[in-house]
PDB file of C-alpha atoms and ligand atoms in Angstrom:
ATOM      1  CA  MET A   1     -16.904  17.560 -12.382  1.00  0.00           C
ATOM      2  CA  ASN A   2     -16.396  19.588 -15.540  1.00  0.00           C
ATOM      3  CA  ASN A   3     -17.469  22.840 -13.904  1.00  0.00           C
ATOM      4  CA  SER A   4     -15.670  22.449 -10.577  1.00  0.00           C
ATOM      5  CA  ARG A   5     -13.370  25.264  -9.583  1.00  0.00           C
ATOM      6  CA  ASP A   6     -12.654  23.784  -6.160  1.00  0.00           C
ATOM      7  CA  GLU A   7      -9.099  23.624  -4.947  1.00  0.00           C
ATOM      8  CA  SER A   8      -9.734  20.043  -3.753  1.00  0.00           C
ATOM      9  CA  PRO A   9     -12.589  18.771  -5.936  1.00  0.00           C
ATOM     10  CA  LEU A  10     -14.725  15.788  -4.983  1.00  0.00           C
ATOM     11  CA  TYR A  11     -13.117  12.514  -6.034  1.00  0.00           C
ATOM     12  CA  LEU A  12     -15.044   9.315  -6.712  1.00  0.00           C
ATOM     13  CA  PHE A  13     -13.819   5.906  -5.489  1.00  0.00           C
ATOM     14  CA  ASP A  14     -16.253   3.097  -6.312  1.00  0.00           C
ATOM     15  CA  CYS A  15     -15.342  -0.395  -5.088  1.00  0.00           C
ATOM     16  CA  ALA A  16     -18.541  -1.957  -6.473  1.00  0.00           C
ATOM     17  CA  PHE A  17     -18.200  -0.690 -10.053  1.00  0.00           C
ATOM     18  CA  ALA A  18     -17.788  -4.154 -11.575  1.00  0.00           C
ATOM     19  CA  GLU A  19     -20.980  -5.466  -9.945  1.00  0.00           C
ATOM     20  CA  LYS A  20     -22.945  -2.294 -10.743  1.00  0.00           C
ATOM     21  CA  MET A  21     -21.950  -2.405 -14.414  1.00  0.00           C
ATOM     22  CA  SER A  22     -22.018  -6.230 -14.665  1.00  0.00           C
ATOM     23  CA  LEU A  23     -18.389  -6.247 -15.773  1.00  0.00           C
ATOM     24  CA  LYS A  24     -16.532  -9.525 -16.004  1.00  0.00           C
ATOM     25  CA  VAL A  25     -13.012  -9.240 -14.639  1.00  0.00           C
ATOM     26  CA  GLY A  26     -10.239 -11.802 -15.152  1.00  0.00           C
ATOM     27  CA  LYS A  27      -8.130 -13.247 -17.932  1.00  0.00           C
ATOM     28  CA  HIS A  28     -10.130 -16.454 -18.115  1.00  0.00           C
ATOM     29  CA  GLU A  29     -13.599 -14.868 -18.063  1.00  0.00           C
ATOM     30  CA  GLU A  30     -15.477 -14.823 -21.337  1.00  0.00           C
ATOM     31  CA  HIS A  31     -16.035 -11.219 -22.544  1.00  0.00           C
ATOM     32  CA  ALA A  32     -13.851  -9.861 -19.763  1.00  0.00           C
ATOM     33  CA  ALA A  33     -13.828  -6.048 -19.519  1.00  0.00           C
ATOM     34  CA  TYR A  34     -10.223  -6.232 -18.302  1.00  0.00           C
ATOM     35  CA  TRP A  35      -7.874  -8.425 -16.340  1.00  0.00           C
ATOM     36  CA  GLU A  36      -5.100  -7.901 -13.832  1.00  0.00           C
ATOM     37  CA  PRO A  37      -1.602  -7.255 -15.252  1.00  0.00           C
ATOM     38  CA  GLN A  38       0.104 -10.646 -15.168  1.00  0.00           C
ATOM     39  CA  CYS A  39       3.556  -9.273 -14.311  1.00  0.00           C
ATOM     40  CA  PHE A  40       2.796  -9.017 -10.571  1.00  0.00           C
ATOM     41  CA  GLY A  41       2.293 -12.765 -10.273  1.00  0.00           C
ATOM     42  CA  GLU A  42      -0.293 -14.439  -8.136  1.00  0.00           C
ATOM     43  CA  ASP A  43      -2.391 -12.362  -5.721  1.00  0.00           C
ATOM     44  CA  LEU A  44      -2.410 -14.401  -2.510  1.00  0.00           C
ATOM     45  CA  PHE A  45      -5.585 -12.714  -1.203  1.00  0.00           C
ATOM     46  CA  THR A  46      -7.509 -14.617  -3.905  1.00  0.00           C
ATOM     47  CA  VAL A  47      -7.492 -17.588  -1.497  1.00  0.00           C
ATOM     48  CA  LEU A  48     -10.048 -15.591   0.554  1.00  0.00           C
ATOM     49  CA  GLY A  49     -12.631 -15.673  -2.275  1.00  0.00           C
ATOM     50  CA  ASP A  50     -15.529 -13.334  -1.519  1.00  0.00           C
ATOM     51  CA  GLN A  51     -14.201 -12.833   2.007  1.00  0.00           C
ATOM     52  CA  ARG A  52     -11.229 -10.855   0.729  1.00  0.00           C
ATOM     53  CA  PRO A  53     -11.168  -7.190   1.776  1.00  0.00           C
ATOM     54  CA  ASP A  54     -12.242  -4.528  -0.738  1.00  0.00           C
ATOM     55  CA  SER A  55      -9.620  -4.711  -3.434  1.00  0.00           C
ATOM     56  CA  ARG A  56     -10.585  -2.837  -6.600  1.00  0.00           C
ATOM     57  CA  TRP A  57     -11.795   0.659  -7.295  1.00  0.00           C
ATOM     58  CA  LEU A  58     -12.855   2.757 -10.233  1.00  0.00           C
ATOM     59  CA  ILE A  59     -11.470   6.237  -9.589  1.00  0.00           C
ATOM     60  CA  VAL A  60     -12.852   9.326 -11.338  1.00  0.00           C
ATOM     61  CA  GLY A  61     -12.010  12.972 -10.775  1.00  0.00           C
ATOM     62  CA  PRO A  62     -11.276  16.291 -12.450  1.00  0.00           C
ATOM     63  CA  GLU A  63      -7.887  17.961 -12.602  1.00  0.00           C
ATOM     64  CA  ARG A  64      -6.624  19.008  -9.149  1.00  0.00           C
ATOM     65  CA  SER A  65      -8.439  16.075  -7.507  1.00  0.00           C
ATOM     66  CA  GLY A  66      -6.228  13.402  -5.994  1.00  0.00           C
ATOM     67  CA  SER A  67      -5.196  11.334  -3.002  1.00  0.00           C
ATOM     68  CA  THR A  68      -3.325  12.819  -0.039  1.00  0.00           C
ATOM     69  CA  PHE A  69      -0.392  10.897   1.472  1.00  0.00           C
ATOM     70  CA  HIS A  70      -1.259   7.425   2.700  1.00  0.00           C
ATOM     71  CA  LYS A  71      -0.048   3.833   2.688  1.00  0.00           C
ATOM     72  CA  ASP A  72      -2.304   1.209   1.158  1.00  0.00           C
ATOM     73  CA  PRO A  73      -4.373  -0.952   3.500  1.00  0.00           C
ATOM     74  CA  ASN A  74      -3.266  -4.166   5.215  1.00  0.00           C
ATOM     75  CA  ALA A  75       0.314  -3.856   3.865  1.00  0.00           C
ATOM     76  CA  THR A  76      -0.966  -4.683   0.377  1.00  0.00           C
ATOM     77  CA  SER A  77       0.696  -3.635  -2.873  1.00  0.00           C
ATOM     78  CA  ALA A  78      -1.322  -2.106  -5.703  1.00  0.00           C
ATOM     79  CA  TRP A  79      -1.351  -1.353  -9.384  1.00  0.00           C
ATOM     80  CA  ASN A  80      -3.043   1.737 -10.782  1.00  0.00           C
ATOM     81  CA  ALA A  81      -3.970   1.963 -14.465  1.00  0.00           C
ATOM     82  CA  VAL A  82      -4.780   5.327 -16.048  1.00  0.00           C
ATOM     83  CA  ILE A  83      -7.603   4.854 -18.557  1.00  0.00           C
ATOM     84  CA  ARG A  84      -8.213   8.547 -19.298  1.00  0.00           C
ATOM     85  CA  GLY A  85      -6.251  11.617 -18.243  1.00  0.00           C
ATOM     86  CA  ALA A  86      -2.929  11.734 -16.381  1.00  0.00           C
ATOM     87  CA  LYS A  87      -1.676  11.423 -12.806  1.00  0.00           C
ATOM     88  CA  TYR A  88       1.352  12.857 -11.045  1.00  0.00           C
ATOM     89  CA  TRP A  89       2.743  10.485  -8.402  1.00  0.00           C
ATOM     90  CA  ILE A  90       5.230  11.064  -5.620  1.00  0.00           C
ATOM     91  CA  MET A  91       6.168   8.268  -3.235  1.00  0.00           C
ATOM     92  CA  PHE A  92       8.568   7.299  -0.470  1.00  0.00           C
ATOM     93  CA  PRO A  93       9.587   4.055   1.164  1.00  0.00           C
ATOM     94  CA  SER A  94       8.753   3.765   4.840  1.00  0.00           C
ATOM     95  CA  SER A  95      10.294   2.050   7.824  1.00  0.00           C
ATOM     96  CA  SER A  96      10.547   2.598  11.542  1.00  0.00           C
ATOM     97  CA  SER A  97      13.938   4.287  11.090  1.00  0.00           C
ATOM     98  CA  LEU A  98      12.738   6.742   8.441  1.00  0.00           C
ATOM     99  CA  PRO A  99      10.739   9.881   9.126  1.00  0.00           C
ATOM    100  CA  PRO A 100       7.489  10.230   7.159  1.00  0.00           C
ATOM    101  CA  PRO A 101       7.605  12.454   4.051  1.00  0.00           C
ATOM    102  CA  PRO A 102       7.973  16.208   4.704  1.00  0.00           C
ATOM    103  CA  GLY A 103       4.691  17.766   5.874  1.00  0.00           C
ATOM    104  CA  VAL A 104       3.223  14.398   6.859  1.00  0.00           C
ATOM    105  CA  PHE A 105       2.621  13.305  10.455  1.00  0.00           C
ATOM    106  CA  VAL A 106       2.158   9.755  11.684  1.00  0.00           C
ATOM    107  CA  SER A 107       0.746   8.713  15.055  1.00  0.00           C
ATOM    108  CA  GLU A 108       3.091   6.708  17.266  1.00  0.00           C
ATOM    109  CA  ASP A 109       1.414   3.389  16.499  1.00  0.00           C
ATOM    110  CA  GLN A 110       1.445   4.348  12.785  1.00  0.00           C
ATOM    111  CA  SER A 111      -2.334   3.942  12.678  1.00  0.00           C
ATOM    112  CA  GLU A 112      -2.970   7.454  11.416  1.00  0.00           C
ATOM    113  CA  VAL A 113      -1.273   9.356   8.651  1.00  0.00           C
ATOM    114  CA  THR A 114      -2.186  13.022   8.757  1.00  0.00           C
ATOM    115  CA  SER A 115      -1.363  15.523   6.102  1.00  0.00           C
ATOM    116  CA  PRO A 116      -3.115  18.622   7.438  1.00  0.00           C
ATOM    117  CA  LEU A 117      -2.871  20.406   4.108  1.00  0.00           C
ATOM    118  CA  SER A 118      -4.702  20.120   0.806  1.00  0.00           C
ATOM    119  CA  ILE A 119      -2.652  18.650  -2.037  1.00  0.00           C
ATOM    120  CA  ALA A 120      -2.134  22.158  -3.472  1.00  0.00           C
ATOM    121  CA  GLU A 121      -0.928  23.531  -0.120  1.00  0.00           C
ATOM    122  CA  TRP A 122       1.377  20.555   0.366  1.00  0.00           C
ATOM    123  CA  LEU A 123       2.883  21.053  -3.104  1.00  0.00           C
ATOM    124  CA  LEU A 124       3.469  24.757  -2.450  1.00  0.00           C
ATOM    125  CA  GLY A 125       4.933  24.218   1.010  1.00  0.00           C
ATOM    126  CA  PHE A 126       6.792  20.906   0.861  1.00  0.00           C
ATOM    127  CA  HIS A 127       7.310  19.749  -2.722  1.00  0.00           C
ATOM    128  CA  ALA A 128      10.841  21.089  -3.109  1.00  0.00           C
ATOM    129  CA  GLU A 129      11.979  19.610   0.208  1.00  0.00           C
ATOM    130  CA  ALA A 130      10.290  16.293  -0.593  1.00  0.00           C
ATOM    131  CA  ARG A 131      11.959  15.994  -4.000  1.00  0.00           C
ATOM    132  CA  ALA A 132      15.354  16.473  -2.359  1.00  0.00           C
ATOM    133  CA  THR A 133      14.650  13.734   0.205  1.00  0.00           C
ATOM    134  CA  PRO A 134      16.520  10.432  -0.341  1.00  0.00           C
ATOM    135  CA  GLY A 135      14.224   7.684  -1.542  1.00  0.00           C
ATOM    136  CA  CYS A 136      11.791  10.058  -3.271  1.00  0.00           C
ATOM    137  CA  LEU A 137      10.242   8.632  -6.447  1.00  0.00           C
ATOM    138  CA  GLU A 138       8.068  10.723  -8.755  1.00  0.00           C
ATOM    139  CA  GLY A 139       6.624  10.665 -12.230  1.00  0.00           C
ATOM    140  CA  ILE A 140       3.592  11.140 -14.422  1.00  0.00           C
ATOM    141  CA  CYS A 141       1.416   8.267 -15.608  1.00  0.00           C
ATOM    142  CA  GLU A 142      -0.300   8.945 -18.884  1.00  0.00           C
ATOM    143  CA  GLU A 143      -3.297   7.257 -20.422  1.00  0.00           C
ATOM    144  CA  GLY A 144      -2.648   3.548 -20.909  1.00  0.00           C
ATOM    145  CA  GLU A 145       0.138   3.335 -18.327  1.00  0.00           C
ATOM    146  CA  VAL A 146       0.110   1.190 -15.199  1.00  0.00           C
ATOM    147  CA  LEU A 147       2.001   2.011 -12.013  1.00  0.00           C
ATOM    148  CA  HIS A 148       3.126  -0.379  -9.281  1.00  0.00           C
ATOM    149  CA  VAL A 149       2.663   0.931  -5.734  1.00  0.00           C
ATOM    150  CA  PRO A 150       4.932  -1.179  -3.531  1.00  0.00           C
ATOM    151  CA  SER A 151       3.531  -2.324  -0.210  1.00  0.00           C
ATOM    152  CA  GLY A 152       4.330   0.095   2.618  1.00  0.00           C
ATOM    153  CA  TYR A 153       5.208   3.083   0.411  1.00  0.00           C
ATOM    154  CA  TYR A 154       3.715   6.491   1.209  1.00  0.00           C
ATOM    155  CA  HIS A 155       2.155   8.042  -1.885  1.00  0.00           C
ATOM    156  CA  LEU A 156       0.390  11.218  -2.963  1.00  0.00           C
ATOM    157  CA  VAL A 157      -1.397  11.372  -6.294  1.00  0.00           C
ATOM    158  CA  LEU A 158      -2.635  14.392  -8.246  1.00  0.00           C
ATOM    159  CA  ASN A 159      -4.767  14.259 -11.389  1.00  0.00           C
ATOM    160  CA  THR A 160      -3.199  16.727 -13.799  1.00  0.00           C
ATOM    161  CA  LYS A 161      -6.098  16.164 -16.235  1.00  0.00           C
ATOM    162  CA  PRO A 162      -9.659  14.896 -15.735  1.00  0.00           C
ATOM    163  CA  SER A 163      -8.957  11.227 -15.066  1.00  0.00           C
ATOM    164  CA  VAL A 164     -10.489   7.790 -14.970  1.00  0.00           C
ATOM    165  CA  ALA A 165      -8.378   5.009 -13.452  1.00  0.00           C
ATOM    166  CA  LEU A 166      -8.626   1.474 -12.173  1.00  0.00           C
ATOM    167  CA  THR A 167      -6.695   0.309  -9.153  1.00  0.00           C
ATOM    168  CA  GLN A 168      -6.369  -3.046  -7.505  1.00  0.00           C
ATOM    169  CA  ASN A 169      -4.649  -4.053  -4.276  1.00  0.00           C
ATOM    170  CA  PHE A 170      -2.906  -7.397  -4.088  1.00  0.00           C
ATOM    171  CA  VAL A 171      -0.535  -9.558  -2.049  1.00  0.00           C
ATOM    172  CA  PRO A 172       2.524 -10.745  -4.005  1.00  0.00           C
ATOM    173  CA  ARG A 173       4.605 -13.619  -2.657  1.00  0.00           C
ATOM    174  CA  SER A 174       7.443 -11.260  -1.799  1.00  0.00           C
ATOM    175  CA  ARG A 175       5.209  -9.338   0.660  1.00  0.00           C
ATOM    176  CA  LEU A 176       3.427 -12.306   2.252  1.00  0.00           C
ATOM    177  CA  GLY A 177       5.439 -11.971   5.477  1.00  0.00           C
ATOM    178  CA  ALA A 178       4.629  -8.255   5.729  1.00  0.00           C
ATOM    179  CA  VAL A 179       0.891  -8.868   5.211  1.00  0.00           C
ATOM    180  CA  LEU A 180       0.802 -11.717   7.737  1.00  0.00           C
ATOM    181  CA  GLU A 181       2.647  -9.524  10.229  1.00  0.00           C
ATOM    182  CA  PHE A 182       0.236  -6.613   9.668  1.00  0.00           C
ATOM    183  CA  LEU A 183      -2.880  -8.778  10.065  1.00  0.00           C
ATOM    184  CA  ARG A 184      -1.486 -10.438  13.194  1.00  0.00           C
ATOM    185  CA  ASP A 185       0.087  -7.463  14.954  1.00  0.00           C
ATOM    186  CA  ARG A 186      -2.146  -4.541  13.959  1.00  0.00           C
ATOM    187  CA  PRO A 187      -5.692  -5.905  14.175  1.00  0.00           C
ATOM    188  CA  GLY A 188      -7.027  -2.419  15.011  1.00  0.00           C
ATOM    189  CA  GLN A 189      -5.656  -1.067  11.741  1.00  0.00           C
ATOM    190  CA  VAL A 190      -6.866  -3.881   9.489  1.00  0.00           C
ATOM    191  CA  SER A 191      -9.500  -2.534   7.090  1.00  0.00           C
ATOM    192  CA  GLY A 192     -11.821  -3.452   4.248  1.00  0.00           C
ATOM    193  CA  PHE A 193     -13.019  -6.848   5.509  1.00  0.00           C
ATOM    194  CA  LYS A 194     -16.744  -7.461   5.809  1.00  0.00           C
ATOM    195  CA  GLU A 195     -18.088  -7.202   9.359  1.00  0.00           C
ATOM    196  CA  ASP A 196     -18.641 -10.946   9.721  1.00  0.00           C
ATOM    197  CA  VAL A 197     -14.901 -11.601   9.382  1.00  0.00           C
ATOM    198  CA  VAL A 198     -13.868 -11.393  13.024  1.00  0.00           C
ATOM    199  CA  ASP A 199     -10.279 -12.625  12.755  1.00  0.00           C
ATOM    200  CA  PRO A 200      -8.748 -11.749   9.364  1.00  0.00           C
ATOM    201  CA  TYR A 201      -5.323 -13.134  10.350  1.00  0.00           C
ATOM    202  CA  ARG A 202      -6.723 -16.555  11.279  1.00  0.00           C
ATOM    203  CA  LEU A 203      -8.933 -16.615   8.160  1.00  0.00           C
ATOM    204  CA  PHE A 204      -5.971 -15.848   5.875  1.00  0.00           C
ATOM    205  CA  VAL A 205      -3.715 -18.404   7.599  1.00  0.00           C
ATOM    206  CA  ASP A 206      -6.407 -21.098   7.340  1.00  0.00           C
ATOM    207  CA  ARG A 207      -7.269 -20.441   3.678  1.00  0.00           C
ATOM    208  CA  LEU A 208      -3.642 -20.101   2.603  1.00  0.00           C
ATOM    209  CA  GLY A 209      -2.859 -23.312   4.478  1.00  0.00           C
ATOM    210  CA  ASP A 210      -5.622 -25.085   2.500  1.00  0.00           C
ATOM    211  CA  VAL A 211      -4.441 -23.866  -0.914  1.00  0.00           C
ATOM    212  CA  HIS A 212      -0.679 -23.211  -0.553  1.00  0.00           C
ATOM    213  CA  PRO A 213       0.632 -24.923   2.609  1.00  0.00           C
ATOM    214  CA  ASP A 214       4.220 -24.493   1.379  1.00  0.00           C
ATOM    215  CA  LEU A 215       3.826 -20.732   0.967  1.00  0.00           C
ATOM    216  CA  LEU A 216       2.124 -20.403   4.329  1.00  0.00           C
ATOM    217  CA  GLN A 217       5.073 -22.155   5.952  1.00  0.00           C
ATOM    218  CA  GLU A 218       7.497 -19.796   4.185  1.00  0.00           C
ATOM    219  CA  GLY A 219       5.456 -16.803   5.391  1.00  0.00           C
ATOM    220  CA  LEU A 220       5.352 -18.048   8.975  1.00  0.00           C
ATOM    221  CA  ASP A 221       9.101 -18.761   8.852  1.00  0.00           C
ATOM    222  CA  GLU A 222       9.626 -15.175   7.729  1.00  0.00           C
ATOM    223  CA  LEU A 223       7.564 -13.906  10.670  1.00  0.00           C
ATOM    224  CA  GLU A 224       9.740 -15.970  12.973  1.00  0.00           C
ATOM    225  CA  ARG A 225      12.938 -14.587  11.391  1.00  0.00           C
ATOM    226  CA  LYS A 226      11.629 -11.031  11.783  1.00  0.00           C
ATOM    227  CA  ALA A 227      10.851 -11.689  15.460  1.00  0.00           C
ATOM    228  CA  GLN A 228      14.353 -13.132  16.012  1.00  0.00           C
ATOM    229  CA  GLY A 229      15.915 -10.166  14.206  1.00  0.00           C
ATOM    230  CA  LYS A 230      14.025  -7.677  16.377  1.00  0.00           C
ATOM    231  CA  LYS A 231      15.042  -9.542  19.521  1.00  0.00           C
ATOM    232  CA  ALA A 232      18.698  -9.656  18.472  1.00  0.00           C
ATOM    233  CA  ARG A 233      18.719  -5.938  17.654  1.00  0.00           C
ATOM    234  CA  TRP A 234      17.054  -5.087  20.941  1.00  0.00           C
ATOM    235  CA  GLU A 235      19.674  -7.069  22.832  1.00  0.00           C
ATOM    236  CA  GLU A 236      22.390  -5.313  20.854  1.00  0.00           C
ATOM    237  CA  LEU A 237      20.920  -1.904  21.757  1.00  0.00           C
ATOM    238  CA  VAL A 238      20.542  -2.781  25.428  1.00  0.00           C
ATOM    239  CA  LYS A 239      24.114  -4.082  25.514  1.00  0.00           C
ATOM    240  CA  GLY A 240      25.222  -0.861  23.831  1.00  0.00           C
ATOM    241  CA  SER A 241      23.476   1.330  26.386  1.00  0.00           C
ATOM    242  CA  GLU A 242      25.510  -0.317  29.146  1.00  0.00           C
ATOM    243  CA  GLY A 243      28.773   0.557  27.480  1.00  0.00           C
ATOM    244  CA  GLU A 244      29.558   2.917  24.657  1.00  0.00           C
ATOM    245  CA  ALA A 245      26.060   3.521  23.363  1.00  0.00           C
ATOM    246  CA  GLU A 246      27.066   6.258  21.016  1.00  0.00           C
ATOM    247  CA  GLY A 247      27.387   5.380  17.398  1.00  0.00           C
ATOM    248  CA  ARG A 248      25.143   2.377  17.669  1.00  0.00           C
ATOM    249  CA  PHE A 249      22.021   4.177  16.557  1.00  0.00           C
ATOM    250  CA  SER A 250      21.528   4.957  12.932  1.00  0.00           C
ATOM    251  CA  PHE A 251      18.925   7.101  11.315  1.00  0.00           C
ATOM    252  CA  GLY A 252      18.462   7.558   7.636  1.00  0.00           C
ATOM    253  CA  PHE A 253      17.685   5.940   4.343  1.00  0.00           C
ATOM    254  CA  GLY A 254      18.889   2.381   4.124  1.00  0.00           C
ATOM    255  CA  ALA A 255      19.728   2.331   7.819  1.00  0.00           C
ATOM    256  CA  GLU A 256      19.765  -0.889   9.794  1.00  0.00           C
ATOM    257  CA  ASP A 257      16.183  -1.492  10.618  1.00  0.00           C
ATOM    258  CA  ASP A 258      13.624  -4.136  11.354  1.00  0.00           C
ATOM    259  CA  GLY A 259      14.337  -5.479   7.890  1.00  0.00           C
ATOM    260  CA  GLU A 260      10.916  -4.426   6.649  1.00  0.00           C
ATOM    261  CA  ASP A 261      12.209  -2.656   3.592  1.00  0.00           C
ATOM    262  CA  ALA A 262      14.823  -5.152   2.569  1.00  0.00           C
ATOM    263  CA  ASP A 263      12.599  -6.924   0.074  1.00  0.00           C
ATOM    264  CA  ILE A 264      10.506  -4.010  -1.173  1.00  0.00           C
ATOM    265  CA  PRO A 265      10.887  -4.075  -4.940  1.00  0.00           C
TER     266      PRO A 265
HETATM  267  O1  LIG B   1      -5.432   7.416  -8.383  1.00  0.00           O
HETATM  268  C1  LIG B   1      -5.301   7.802  -7.210  1.00  0.00           C
HETATM  269  O2  LIG B   1      -5.782   8.828  -6.755  1.00  0.00           O
HETATM  270  C2  LIG B   1      -4.489   6.922  -6.283  1.00  0.00           C
HETATM  271  C3  LIG B   1      -5.339   5.933  -5.622  1.00  0.00           C
HETATM  272  C4  LIG B   1      -4.670   5.291  -4.460  1.00  0.00           C
HETATM  273  O3  LIG B   1      -3.612   5.620  -4.022  1.00  0.00           O
HETATM  274  C5  LIG B   1      -5.321   4.207  -3.810  1.00  0.00           C
HETATM  275  O4  LIG B   1      -6.371   3.788  -4.267  1.00  0.00           O
HETATM  276  O5  LIG B   1      -4.778   3.706  -2.823  1.00  0.00           O
HETATM  277 FE1  LIG B   2      -3.031   4.218  -2.442  1.00  0.00          FE
END
């Protein structure tokens, strides 16, 4: 790592670091190595116990290493804590009415995000355009700082110094509907569950129903509202295409949409 001159150096993500180093994690554990920042509230995937998908990583890499554009798995949110070094972040909200960030391509079913360039090439070719794009958020996290990655946001991360970080993905109450919708409607894109979990949506619904029946009901109600909203908008569009269709379509940041972004913090 110290001697690498690569443009895109190898980057270590270890999701079993706590087990390998016998670290205790959690505010109520004796001799805990660390615990989750409390400000994000309860992580609803904890109801899955050891059947939850991979959720925490130790990340180590030299300067110039980093993560190309992606959205975090299963519509989860994340926090990322820089322990050593520094990270440059650039991120964008996403929705079906917004194009992906400049220089990034997404397959029609959104299952694949392709950024055909290295981070350095992307910065040289697209950084200026990206920074001028509405919705762009950027900044540098220094040692000791923690960043919130909202569910559904595209992000690219570059280590500007040799860095060690911890990240954890979680499901806050405000994104329960989005996570339920992802697990139910995009089973082919669900990731990180152990192979013996055949139906992650059903598992999550059952466990959440056992522990927080009230929250499950709220989440399912939200799914229903989203479905009604989509249906109403479709009918509106179809009606529009019979008459004066022009002017009914909108495209741009904050445009009328499937409502997905309305509650992104
Ligand atoms: O620190 C990084 O490279 C960002 C990691 C990240 O985006 C992720 O784990 O999803
Ligand atoms: Fe990420």
